[in-house]
Amino acid sequence: CTCKSWCDLIGCLSFVSAHLNRNVTKHAHVYLLCLHHLNFERPDDIGDPYVKHEFRWSLFSDGTFEQCLKLGHPLGSTEHYVIYGSSNGLVCISDEILNFDSPIHIWNPSVRKFRTTPTSTNINTKFSIVSLQFGFHPGVNDCKAVRVMRTNKGAVAIEVYSLRTDSWKMIEAIPPWLKCTWKHHKGTFFNGVAYNFIEKGPIFSVMSFDSGSEEFEEFIAPDAIFRPMELCMDVYKEQLCLLLDFYPCEEEDMDKVDFWVLQENRWKQLCPFVYPSDYYDGAIGISI
């Protein structure tokens, strides 16, 4: 009787939501997902085809940075895979080079369970995948995967996967400012919104797509950002931010990372991070 009542309790949506909100509020059970060489002391070069198969994904403590859990592929595959997002303990993985038929797995490494998304009936060989992002949308209480695609004629298409319904939906209403030639560089997913840094001719901007309301917005990047390299996109204090490691620092033997946050649909530049010149290679994100 106790087992059944406990199962009913922890399986109800209100308990799940309360548990996840508690963890988010207290910043509990937060880990770093890292791709690393089996030998931690070896300089990493993921571009070297001879050592790529020796790289592995692992969970690390965000406080001590100690390795907590090695992550093997849920299907036991030895092929290199990429993590395209994570939220509430779920991880989205797929092939390193995305094709229209690349399998996408939503995986919970803690309980060793996964779900493979169904094959979409909306796309075929005329589509090529540009990006794949995954995360939780608090407004609709659902995990979403967003993939941006191009047709063989250069048109853009966006498809959204819902974990709740286990189905894909093609977005029909594409804004006019996206119906042109553009390059995708990088992105992030936050609060149900997929953000992508894109290049349209001489203009760099951030495209946002709300996976719940299915609305698009565009934010022109700050004038100081004129190239995608040395740029990192992340979230800082519940706000989208851009980190640029390019411009020299006025202090001798020091480098800096310029820093902007998106506030009320406008970019606000904050104080840059200053660090020793030989300290690291670039910004990869922000922790608490």
PDB file of C-alpha atoms in Angstrom:
ATOM      1  CA  CYS A   1       0.000   0.000   0.000  1.00  0.00           C
ATOM      2  CA  THR A   2       2.824   2.384   0.830  1.00  0.00           C
ATOM      3  CA  CYS A   3       4.619   1.657  -2.445  1.00  0.00           C
ATOM      4  CA  LYS A   4       1.500   2.363  -4.500  1.00  0.00           C
ATOM      5  CA  SER A   5       0.719   5.624  -2.681  1.00  0.00           C
ATOM      6  CA  TRP A   6       4.319   6.831  -3.045  1.00  0.00           C
ATOM      7  CA  CYS A   7       4.341   5.967  -6.741  1.00  0.00           C
ATOM      8  CA  ASP A   8       1.126   7.917  -7.221  1.00  0.00           C
ATOM      9  CA  LEU A   9       2.602  10.861  -5.333  1.00  0.00           C
ATOM     10  CA  ILE A  10       5.927  11.140  -7.143  1.00  0.00           C
ATOM     11  CA  GLY A  11       4.285  10.486 -10.508  1.00  0.00           C
ATOM     12  CA  CYS A  12       1.809  13.381 -10.313  1.00  0.00           C
ATOM     13  CA  LEU A  13       2.655  16.564 -12.218  1.00  0.00           C
ATOM     14  CA  SER A  14       2.345  18.828  -9.174  1.00  0.00           C
ATOM     15  CA  PHE A  15       5.000  16.837  -7.291  1.00  0.00           C
ATOM     16  CA  VAL A  16       7.325  16.768 -10.288  1.00  0.00           C
ATOM     17  CA  SER A  17       6.957  20.527 -10.789  1.00  0.00           C
ATOM     18  CA  ALA A  18       7.520  21.244  -7.093  1.00  0.00           C
ATOM     19  CA  HIS A  19      10.618  19.026  -7.042  1.00  0.00           C
ATOM     20  CA  LEU A  20      12.131  20.634 -10.159  1.00  0.00           C
ATOM     21  CA  ASN A  21      11.320  24.172  -8.992  1.00  0.00           C
ATOM     22  CA  ARG A  22      12.969  23.441  -5.642  1.00  0.00           C
ATOM     23  CA  ASN A  23      16.140  22.259  -7.371  1.00  0.00           C
ATOM     24  CA  VAL A  24      16.203  25.317  -9.639  1.00  0.00           C
ATOM     25  CA  THR A  25      15.635  27.717  -6.739  1.00  0.00           C
ATOM     26  CA  LYS A  26      18.292  26.123  -4.554  1.00  0.00           C
ATOM     27  CA  HIS A  27      20.636  25.446  -7.518  1.00  0.00           C
ATOM     28  CA  ALA A  28      20.710  21.822  -6.359  1.00  0.00           C
ATOM     29  CA  HIS A  29      21.859  18.831  -8.409  1.00  0.00           C
ATOM     30  CA  VAL A  30      23.617  21.002 -11.001  1.00  0.00           C
ATOM     31  CA  TYR A  31      26.354  19.342 -13.042  1.00  0.00           C
ATOM     32  CA  LEU A  32      28.636  20.257 -15.908  1.00  0.00           C
ATOM     33  CA  LEU A  33      28.372  18.263 -19.124  1.00  0.00           C
ATOM     34  CA  CYS A  34      31.890  18.053 -20.551  1.00  0.00           C
ATOM     35  CA  LEU A  35      33.434  16.421 -23.603  1.00  0.00           C
ATOM     36  CA  HIS A  36      36.974  15.383 -22.696  1.00  0.00           C
ATOM     37  CA  HIS A  37      39.866  13.121 -23.608  1.00  0.00           C
ATOM     38  CA  LEU A  38      40.284   9.945 -21.565  1.00  0.00           C
ATOM     39  CA  ASN A  39      43.583  11.385 -20.373  1.00  0.00           C
ATOM     40  CA  PHE A  40      42.618  14.615 -18.565  1.00  0.00           C
ATOM     41  CA  GLU A  41      46.183  15.969 -18.758  1.00  0.00           C
ATOM     42  CA  ARG A  42      46.390  15.650 -22.533  1.00  0.00           C
ATOM     43  CA  PRO A  43      45.732  18.839 -24.551  1.00  0.00           C
ATOM     44  CA  ASP A  44      42.381  18.338 -26.294  1.00  0.00           C
ATOM     45  CA  ASP A  45      42.092  18.554 -30.061  1.00  0.00           C
ATOM     46  CA  ILE A  46      38.619  17.381 -31.023  1.00  0.00           C
ATOM     47  CA  GLY A  47      39.414  18.186 -34.654  1.00  0.00           C
ATOM     48  CA  ASP A  48      42.100  15.482 -34.831  1.00  0.00           C
ATOM     49  CA  PRO A  49      40.420  12.411 -36.405  1.00  0.00           C
ATOM     50  CA  TYR A  50      42.969  10.092 -34.785  1.00  0.00           C
ATOM     51  CA  VAL A  51      42.016  11.062 -31.238  1.00  0.00           C
ATOM     52  CA  LYS A  52      38.312  11.873 -31.674  1.00  0.00           C
ATOM     53  CA  HIS A  53      37.269   8.323 -30.770  1.00  0.00           C
ATOM     54  CA  GLU A  54      39.086   8.738 -27.441  1.00  0.00           C
ATOM     55  CA  PHE A  55      36.818  11.584 -26.347  1.00  0.00           C
ATOM     56  CA  ARG A  56      33.979  10.915 -23.893  1.00  0.00           C
ATOM     57  CA  TRP A  57      31.094  12.812 -22.300  1.00  0.00           C
ATOM     58  CA  SER A  58      30.972  12.941 -18.501  1.00  0.00           C
ATOM     59  CA  LEU A  59      29.145  14.733 -15.704  1.00  0.00           C
ATOM     60  CA  PHE A  60      31.305  16.847 -13.402  1.00  0.00           C
ATOM     61  CA  SER A  61      30.491  18.605 -10.138  1.00  0.00           C
ATOM     62  CA  ASP A  62      29.943  22.320 -10.728  1.00  0.00           C
ATOM     63  CA  GLY A  63      31.620  23.023  -7.383  1.00  0.00           C
ATOM     64  CA  THR A  64      34.623  20.710  -7.146  1.00  0.00           C
ATOM     65  CA  PHE A  65      34.858  19.918 -10.897  1.00  0.00           C
ATOM     66  CA  GLU A  66      35.393  16.252 -10.032  1.00  0.00           C
ATOM     67  CA  GLN A  67      34.123  13.627 -12.452  1.00  0.00           C
ATOM     68  CA  CYS A  68      30.822  12.166 -11.207  1.00  0.00           C
ATOM     69  CA  LEU A  69      29.456   9.991 -14.000  1.00  0.00           C
ATOM     70  CA  LYS A  70      30.712   8.710 -17.352  1.00  0.00           C
ATOM     71  CA  LEU A  71      28.103   8.905 -20.080  1.00  0.00           C
ATOM     72  CA  GLY A  72      28.074   6.119 -22.630  1.00  0.00           C
ATOM     73  CA  HIS A  73      25.666   6.167 -25.556  1.00  0.00           C
ATOM     74  CA  PRO A  74      22.229   4.889 -24.384  1.00  0.00           C
ATOM     75  CA  LEU A  75      22.131   2.435 -27.296  1.00  0.00           C
ATOM     76  CA  GLY A  76      25.684   1.247 -26.647  1.00  0.00           C
ATOM     77  CA  SER A  77      26.976   2.807 -29.857  1.00  0.00           C
ATOM     78  CA  THR A  78      30.682   3.607 -30.043  1.00  0.00           C
ATOM     79  CA  GLU A  79      30.110   6.400 -32.583  1.00  0.00           C
ATOM     80  CA  HIS A  80      30.884   9.957 -31.515  1.00  0.00           C
ATOM     81  CA  TYR A  81      27.706  11.827 -30.564  1.00  0.00           C
ATOM     82  CA  VAL A  82      26.856  15.428 -29.715  1.00  0.00           C
ATOM     83  CA  ILE A  83      24.730  16.850 -26.899  1.00  0.00           C
ATOM     84  CA  TYR A  84      22.360  19.486 -28.277  1.00  0.00           C
ATOM     85  CA  GLY A  85      20.844  20.627 -24.998  1.00  0.00           C
ATOM     86  CA  SER A  86      19.828  19.543 -21.525  1.00  0.00           C
ATOM     87  CA  SER A  87      17.136  20.438 -19.024  1.00  0.00           C
ATOM     88  CA  ASN A  88      15.800  18.991 -15.779  1.00  0.00           C
ATOM     89  CA  GLY A  89      18.054  15.961 -16.029  1.00  0.00           C
ATOM     90  CA  LEU A  90      17.149  15.192 -19.641  1.00  0.00           C
ATOM     91  CA  VAL A  91      19.779  15.302 -22.387  1.00  0.00           C
ATOM     92  CA  CYS A  92      19.181  15.596 -26.150  1.00  0.00           C
ATOM     93  CA  ILE A  93      21.749  13.733 -28.265  1.00  0.00           C
ATOM     94  CA  SER A  94      22.157  13.040 -31.962  1.00  0.00           C
ATOM     95  CA  ASP A  95      24.767  12.618 -34.688  1.00  0.00           C
ATOM     96  CA  GLU A  96      27.692  14.996 -34.968  1.00  0.00           C
ATOM     97  CA  ILE A  97      26.718  15.764 -38.579  1.00  0.00           C
ATOM     98  CA  LEU A  98      22.956  16.209 -38.697  1.00  0.00           C
ATOM     99  CA  ASN A  99      20.901  14.856 -41.580  1.00  0.00           C
ATOM    100  CA  PHE A 100      17.155  14.891 -42.101  1.00  0.00           C
ATOM    101  CA  ASP A 101      17.000  11.281 -40.861  1.00  0.00           C
ATOM    102  CA  SER A 102      19.486  11.564 -37.963  1.00  0.00           C
ATOM    103  CA  PRO A 103      18.038   9.807 -34.895  1.00  0.00           C
ATOM    104  CA  ILE A 104      17.360  12.146 -31.973  1.00  0.00           C
ATOM    105  CA  HIS A 105      17.303  10.696 -28.451  1.00  0.00           C
ATOM    106  CA  ILE A 106      15.900  12.371 -25.317  1.00  0.00           C
ATOM    107  CA  TRP A 107      17.878  10.647 -22.575  1.00  0.00           C
ATOM    108  CA  ASN A 108      17.825  10.539 -18.782  1.00  0.00           C
ATOM    109  CA  PRO A 109      21.272   9.219 -17.786  1.00  0.00           C
ATOM    110  CA  SER A 110      20.313   9.025 -14.082  1.00  0.00           C
ATOM    111  CA  VAL A 111      17.655   6.349 -14.615  1.00  0.00           C
ATOM    112  CA  ARG A 112      19.175   5.048 -17.876  1.00  0.00           C
ATOM    113  CA  LYS A 113      16.015   5.573 -19.895  1.00  0.00           C
ATOM    114  CA  PHE A 114      15.598   7.314 -23.240  1.00  0.00           C
ATOM    115  CA  ARG A 115      13.049   8.111 -25.912  1.00  0.00           C
ATOM    116  CA  THR A 116      13.804   8.315 -29.618  1.00  0.00           C
ATOM    117  CA  THR A 117      11.787  10.993 -31.375  1.00  0.00           C
ATOM    118  CA  PRO A 118       9.524   9.701 -34.157  1.00  0.00           C
ATOM    119  CA  THR A 119      10.484  10.180 -37.778  1.00  0.00           C
ATOM    120  CA  SER A 120       9.000  13.417 -39.038  1.00  0.00           C
ATOM    121  CA  THR A 121       6.607  13.193 -41.955  1.00  0.00           C
ATOM    122  CA  ASN A 122       7.253  16.860 -42.769  1.00  0.00           C
ATOM    123  CA  ILE A 123      10.819  16.609 -44.056  1.00  0.00           C
ATOM    124  CA  ASN A 124      12.721  14.564 -46.622  1.00  0.00           C
ATOM    125  CA  THR A 125      15.970  14.591 -48.580  1.00  0.00           C
ATOM    126  CA  LYS A 126      15.398  18.150 -49.830  1.00  0.00           C
ATOM    127  CA  PHE A 127      15.997  19.424 -46.279  1.00  0.00           C
ATOM    128  CA  SER A 128      19.350  19.908 -44.589  1.00  0.00           C
ATOM    129  CA  ILE A 129      19.558  20.487 -40.833  1.00  0.00           C
ATOM    130  CA  VAL A 130      21.180  23.758 -39.761  1.00  0.00           C
ATOM    131  CA  SER A 131      20.777  23.523 -35.978  1.00  0.00           C
ATOM    132  CA  LEU A 132      19.156  21.460 -33.232  1.00  0.00           C
ATOM    133  CA  GLN A 133      18.315  22.805 -29.758  1.00  0.00           C
ATOM    134  CA  PHE A 134      16.536  21.356 -26.738  1.00  0.00           C
ATOM    135  CA  GLY A 135      15.176  22.587 -23.423  1.00  0.00           C
ATOM    136  CA  PHE A 136      12.222  23.063 -21.112  1.00  0.00           C
ATOM    137  CA  HIS A 137       9.440  25.593 -21.716  1.00  0.00           C
ATOM    138  CA  PRO A 138       7.964  26.630 -18.335  1.00  0.00           C
ATOM    139  CA  GLY A 139       5.029  28.409 -19.970  1.00  0.00           C
ATOM    140  CA  VAL A 140       3.638  25.212 -21.477  1.00  0.00           C
ATOM    141  CA  ASN A 141       5.275  22.806 -18.991  1.00  0.00           C
ATOM    142  CA  ASP A 142       6.836  20.737 -21.756  1.00  0.00           C
ATOM    143  CA  CYS A 143      10.277  19.887 -23.111  1.00  0.00           C
ATOM    144  CA  LYS A 144      10.823  21.031 -26.680  1.00  0.00           C
ATOM    145  CA  ALA A 145      13.349  20.333 -29.425  1.00  0.00           C
ATOM    146  CA  VAL A 146      13.728  22.916 -32.194  1.00  0.00           C
ATOM    147  CA  ARG A 147      15.488  22.210 -35.451  1.00  0.00           C
ATOM    148  CA  VAL A 148      16.181  24.823 -38.095  1.00  0.00           C
ATOM    149  CA  MET A 149      16.432  23.531 -41.650  1.00  0.00           C
ATOM    150  CA  ARG A 150      17.014  24.687 -45.192  1.00  0.00           C
ATOM    151  CA  THR A 151      15.492  23.400 -48.388  1.00  0.00           C
ATOM    152  CA  ASN A 152      17.510  22.740 -51.532  1.00  0.00           C
ATOM    153  CA  LYS A 153      16.235  26.109 -52.793  1.00  0.00           C
ATOM    154  CA  GLY A 154      17.631  27.977 -49.795  1.00  0.00           C
ATOM    155  CA  ALA A 155      14.323  28.527 -48.001  1.00  0.00           C
ATOM    156  CA  VAL A 156      14.201  28.183 -44.223  1.00  0.00           C
ATOM    157  CA  ALA A 157      11.990  25.756 -42.316  1.00  0.00           C
ATOM    158  CA  ILE A 158      11.560  25.229 -38.577  1.00  0.00           C
ATOM    159  CA  GLU A 159      10.146  22.176 -36.845  1.00  0.00           C
ATOM    160  CA  VAL A 160       9.301  21.731 -33.153  1.00  0.00           C
ATOM    161  CA  TYR A 161       9.157  18.473 -31.187  1.00  0.00           C
ATOM    162  CA  SER A 162       6.999  18.140 -28.073  1.00  0.00           C
ATOM    163  CA  LEU A 163       8.006  15.563 -25.466  1.00  0.00           C
ATOM    164  CA  ARG A 164       4.457  15.567 -24.085  1.00  0.00           C
ATOM    165  CA  THR A 165       2.786  14.645 -27.390  1.00  0.00           C
ATOM    166  CA  ASP A 166       5.837  12.829 -28.825  1.00  0.00           C
ATOM    167  CA  SER A 167       5.306  14.512 -32.190  1.00  0.00           C
ATOM    168  CA  TRP A 168       6.844  17.058 -34.580  1.00  0.00           C
ATOM    169  CA  LYS A 169       5.133  20.201 -35.856  1.00  0.00           C
ATOM    170  CA  MET A 170       6.229  22.261 -38.846  1.00  0.00           C
ATOM    171  CA  ILE A 171       6.105  26.034 -38.304  1.00  0.00           C
ATOM    172  CA  GLU A 172       4.300  27.572 -41.251  1.00  0.00           C
ATOM    173  CA  ALA A 173       4.597  31.307 -40.517  1.00  0.00           C
ATOM    174  CA  ILE A 174       8.203  32.322 -41.256  1.00  0.00           C
ATOM    175  CA  PRO A 175       8.890  36.088 -40.894  1.00  0.00           C
ATOM    176  CA  PRO A 176       9.987  37.975 -44.038  1.00  0.00           C
ATOM    177  CA  TRP A 177      13.374  38.924 -42.538  1.00  0.00           C
ATOM    178  CA  LEU A 178      14.304  35.222 -42.433  1.00  0.00           C
ATOM    179  CA  LYS A 179      13.390  34.606 -46.065  1.00  0.00           C
ATOM    180  CA  CYS A 180      16.834  35.515 -47.345  1.00  0.00           C
ATOM    181  CA  THR A 181      20.369  34.163 -47.524  1.00  0.00           C
ATOM    182  CA  TRP A 182      21.910  33.859 -44.057  1.00  0.00           C
ATOM    183  CA  LYS A 183      24.463  31.819 -42.157  1.00  0.00           C
ATOM    184  CA  HIS A 184      23.917  30.154 -38.808  1.00  0.00           C
ATOM    185  CA  HIS A 185      26.797  30.245 -36.315  1.00  0.00           C
ATOM    186  CA  LYS A 186      25.762  29.262 -32.776  1.00  0.00           C
ATOM    187  CA  GLY A 187      22.876  29.303 -30.367  1.00  0.00           C
ATOM    188  CA  THR A 188      21.419  28.495 -26.967  1.00  0.00           C
ATOM    189  CA  PHE A 189      18.059  27.544 -25.472  1.00  0.00           C
ATOM    190  CA  PHE A 190      16.547  29.294 -22.445  1.00  0.00           C
ATOM    191  CA  ASN A 191      13.039  29.290 -20.939  1.00  0.00           C
ATOM    192  CA  GLY A 192      11.563  27.654 -24.016  1.00  0.00           C
ATOM    193  CA  VAL A 193      13.134  30.120 -26.459  1.00  0.00           C
ATOM    194  CA  ALA A 194      15.704  29.058 -29.051  1.00  0.00           C
ATOM    195  CA  TYR A 195      18.296  31.774 -29.720  1.00  0.00           C
ATOM    196  CA  ASN A 196      20.524  31.624 -32.796  1.00  0.00           C
ATOM    197  CA  PHE A 197      23.354  33.924 -33.821  1.00  0.00           C
ATOM    198  CA  ILE A 198      23.032  34.492 -37.569  1.00  0.00           C
ATOM    199  CA  GLU A 199      24.804  36.483 -40.267  1.00  0.00           C
ATOM    200  CA  LYS A 200      22.896  38.251 -43.050  1.00  0.00           C
ATOM    201  CA  GLY A 201      25.427  39.917 -45.317  1.00  0.00           C
ATOM    202  CA  PRO A 202      27.280  42.503 -43.189  1.00  0.00           C
ATOM    203  CA  ILE A 203      24.700  42.314 -40.379  1.00  0.00           C
ATOM    204  CA  PHE A 204      24.974  40.035 -37.355  1.00  0.00           C
ATOM    205  CA  SER A 205      21.891  39.433 -35.256  1.00  0.00           C
ATOM    206  CA  VAL A 206      20.265  37.084 -32.772  1.00  0.00           C
ATOM    207  CA  MET A 207      17.150  35.278 -33.964  1.00  0.00           C
ATOM    208  CA  SER A 208      14.805  34.160 -31.212  1.00  0.00           C
ATOM    209  CA  PHE A 209      12.007  31.614 -31.596  1.00  0.00           C
ATOM    210  CA  ASP A 210       9.562  30.871 -28.772  1.00  0.00           C
ATOM    211  CA  SER A 211       8.767  27.144 -29.005  1.00  0.00           C
ATOM    212  CA  GLY A 212       5.496  27.681 -27.106  1.00  0.00           C
ATOM    213  CA  SER A 213       3.945  30.750 -28.741  1.00  0.00           C
ATOM    214  CA  GLU A 214       5.802  30.073 -32.034  1.00  0.00           C
ATOM    215  CA  GLU A 215       6.756  33.747 -32.313  1.00  0.00           C
ATOM    216  CA  PHE A 216       9.970  35.110 -33.853  1.00  0.00           C
ATOM    217  CA  GLU A 217      12.064  38.134 -32.901  1.00  0.00           C
ATOM    218  CA  GLU A 218      15.322  39.593 -34.181  1.00  0.00           C
ATOM    219  CA  PHE A 219      17.893  41.531 -32.157  1.00  0.00           C
ATOM    220  CA  ILE A 220      20.686  43.259 -34.078  1.00  0.00           C
ATOM    221  CA  ALA A 221      24.036  42.489 -32.402  1.00  0.00           C
ATOM    222  CA  PRO A 222      26.133  45.291 -30.870  1.00  0.00           C
ATOM    223  CA  ASP A 223      28.325  47.147 -33.384  1.00  0.00           C
ATOM    224  CA  ALA A 224      31.472  45.802 -31.714  1.00  0.00           C
ATOM    225  CA  ILE A 225      30.530  42.264 -32.798  1.00  0.00           C
ATOM    226  CA  PHE A 226      31.471  41.872 -36.443  1.00  0.00           C
ATOM    227  CA  ARG A 227      32.577  38.208 -36.588  1.00  0.00           C
ATOM    228  CA  PRO A 228      31.263  34.969 -35.048  1.00  0.00           C
ATOM    229  CA  MET A 229      34.628  33.662 -33.893  1.00  0.00           C
ATOM    230  CA  GLU A 230      35.639  34.237 -30.259  1.00  0.00           C
ATOM    231  CA  LEU A 231      31.936  34.740 -29.494  1.00  0.00           C
ATOM    232  CA  CYS A 232      29.961  32.834 -26.857  1.00  0.00           C
ATOM    233  CA  MET A 233      26.206  33.013 -26.255  1.00  0.00           C
ATOM    234  CA  ASP A 234      24.885  32.077 -22.814  1.00  0.00           C
ATOM    235  CA  VAL A 235      22.502  33.071 -20.026  1.00  0.00           C
ATOM    236  CA  TYR A 236      23.449  35.464 -17.208  1.00  0.00           C
ATOM    237  CA  LYS A 237      21.013  36.147 -14.343  1.00  0.00           C
ATOM    238  CA  GLU A 238      17.986  35.037 -16.392  1.00  0.00           C
ATOM    239  CA  GLN A 239      19.074  37.178 -19.366  1.00  0.00           C
ATOM    240  CA  LEU A 240      20.584  36.285 -22.713  1.00  0.00           C
ATOM    241  CA  CYS A 241      24.197  37.413 -22.896  1.00  0.00           C
ATOM    242  CA  LEU A 242      27.019  37.634 -25.436  1.00  0.00           C
ATOM    243  CA  LEU A 243      30.686  37.158 -24.532  1.00  0.00           C
ATOM    244  CA  LEU A 244      33.348  38.329 -26.991  1.00  0.00           C
ATOM    245  CA  ASP A 245      37.010  37.489 -26.507  1.00  0.00           C
ATOM    246  CA  PHE A 246      38.573  39.633 -29.234  1.00  0.00           C
ATOM    247  CA  TYR A 247      39.599  43.159 -28.275  1.00  0.00           C
ATOM    248  CA  PRO A 248      42.921  43.778 -26.455  1.00  0.00           C
ATOM    249  CA  CYS A 249      43.026  44.766 -22.810  1.00  0.00           C
ATOM    250  CA  GLU A 250      44.539  48.053 -21.630  1.00  0.00           C
ATOM    251  CA  GLU A 251      46.304  46.288 -18.734  1.00  0.00           C
ATOM    252  CA  GLU A 252      49.702  44.744 -19.477  1.00  0.00           C
ATOM    253  CA  ASP A 253      49.825  40.925 -19.736  1.00  0.00           C
ATOM    254  CA  MET A 254      46.055  40.773 -19.406  1.00  0.00           C
ATOM    255  CA  ASP A 255      43.206  39.909 -21.768  1.00  0.00           C
ATOM    256  CA  LYS A 256      39.521  40.668 -21.491  1.00  0.00           C
ATOM    257  CA  VAL A 257      36.108  39.321 -22.457  1.00  0.00           C
ATOM    258  CA  ASP A 258      33.559  41.972 -23.449  1.00  0.00           C
ATOM    259  CA  PHE A 259      30.125  41.316 -22.065  1.00  0.00           C
ATOM    260  CA  TRP A 260      26.572  42.304 -23.127  1.00  0.00           C
ATOM    261  CA  VAL A 261      23.155  41.297 -21.757  1.00  0.00           C
ATOM    262  CA  LEU A 262      19.786  41.624 -23.486  1.00  0.00           C
ATOM    263  CA  GLN A 263      17.566  43.861 -21.324  1.00  0.00           C
ATOM    264  CA  GLU A 264      14.126  44.941 -22.524  1.00  0.00           C
ATOM    265  CA  ASN A 265      15.025  44.048 -26.106  1.00  0.00           C
ATOM    266  CA  ARG A 266      18.186  46.171 -26.036  1.00  0.00           C
ATOM    267  CA  TRP A 267      21.827  45.193 -25.545  1.00  0.00           C
ATOM    268  CA  LYS A 268      23.477  46.620 -22.440  1.00  0.00           C
ATOM    269  CA  GLN A 269      27.251  46.390 -22.127  1.00  0.00           C
ATOM    270  CA  LEU A 270      28.495  45.410 -18.678  1.00  0.00           C
ATOM    271  CA  CYS A 271      31.958  45.507 -17.164  1.00  0.00           C
ATOM    272  CA  PRO A 272      34.295  43.114 -19.066  1.00  0.00           C
ATOM    273  CA  PHE A 273      36.034  40.137 -17.498  1.00  0.00           C
ATOM    274  CA  VAL A 274      39.798  40.694 -17.180  1.00  0.00           C
ATOM    275  CA  TYR A 275      42.166  37.728 -16.817  1.00  0.00           C
ATOM    276  CA  PRO A 276      45.875  36.832 -17.299  1.00  0.00           C
ATOM    277  CA  SER A 277      46.883  36.500 -20.958  1.00  0.00           C
ATOM    278  CA  ASP A 278      48.077  32.898 -20.631  1.00  0.00           C
ATOM    279  CA  TYR A 279      45.102  31.787 -18.537  1.00  0.00           C
ATOM    280  CA  TYR A 280      42.662  30.237 -21.024  1.00  0.00           C
ATOM    281  CA  ASP A 281      41.581  30.128 -24.653  1.00  0.00           C
ATOM    282  CA  GLY A 282      38.148  31.765 -24.559  1.00  0.00           C
ATOM    283  CA  ALA A 283      34.763  31.993 -22.876  1.00  0.00           C
ATOM    284  CA  ILE A 284      32.614  28.853 -22.895  1.00  0.00           C
ATOM    285  CA  GLY A 285      29.847  29.925 -20.539  1.00  0.00           C
ATOM    286  CA  ILE A 286      28.803  31.303 -17.167  1.00  0.00           C
ATOM    287  CA  SER A 287      28.155  29.459 -13.902  1.00  0.00           C
ATOM    288  CA  ILE A 288      26.502  30.715 -10.744  1.00  0.00           C
TER     289      ILE A 288
END
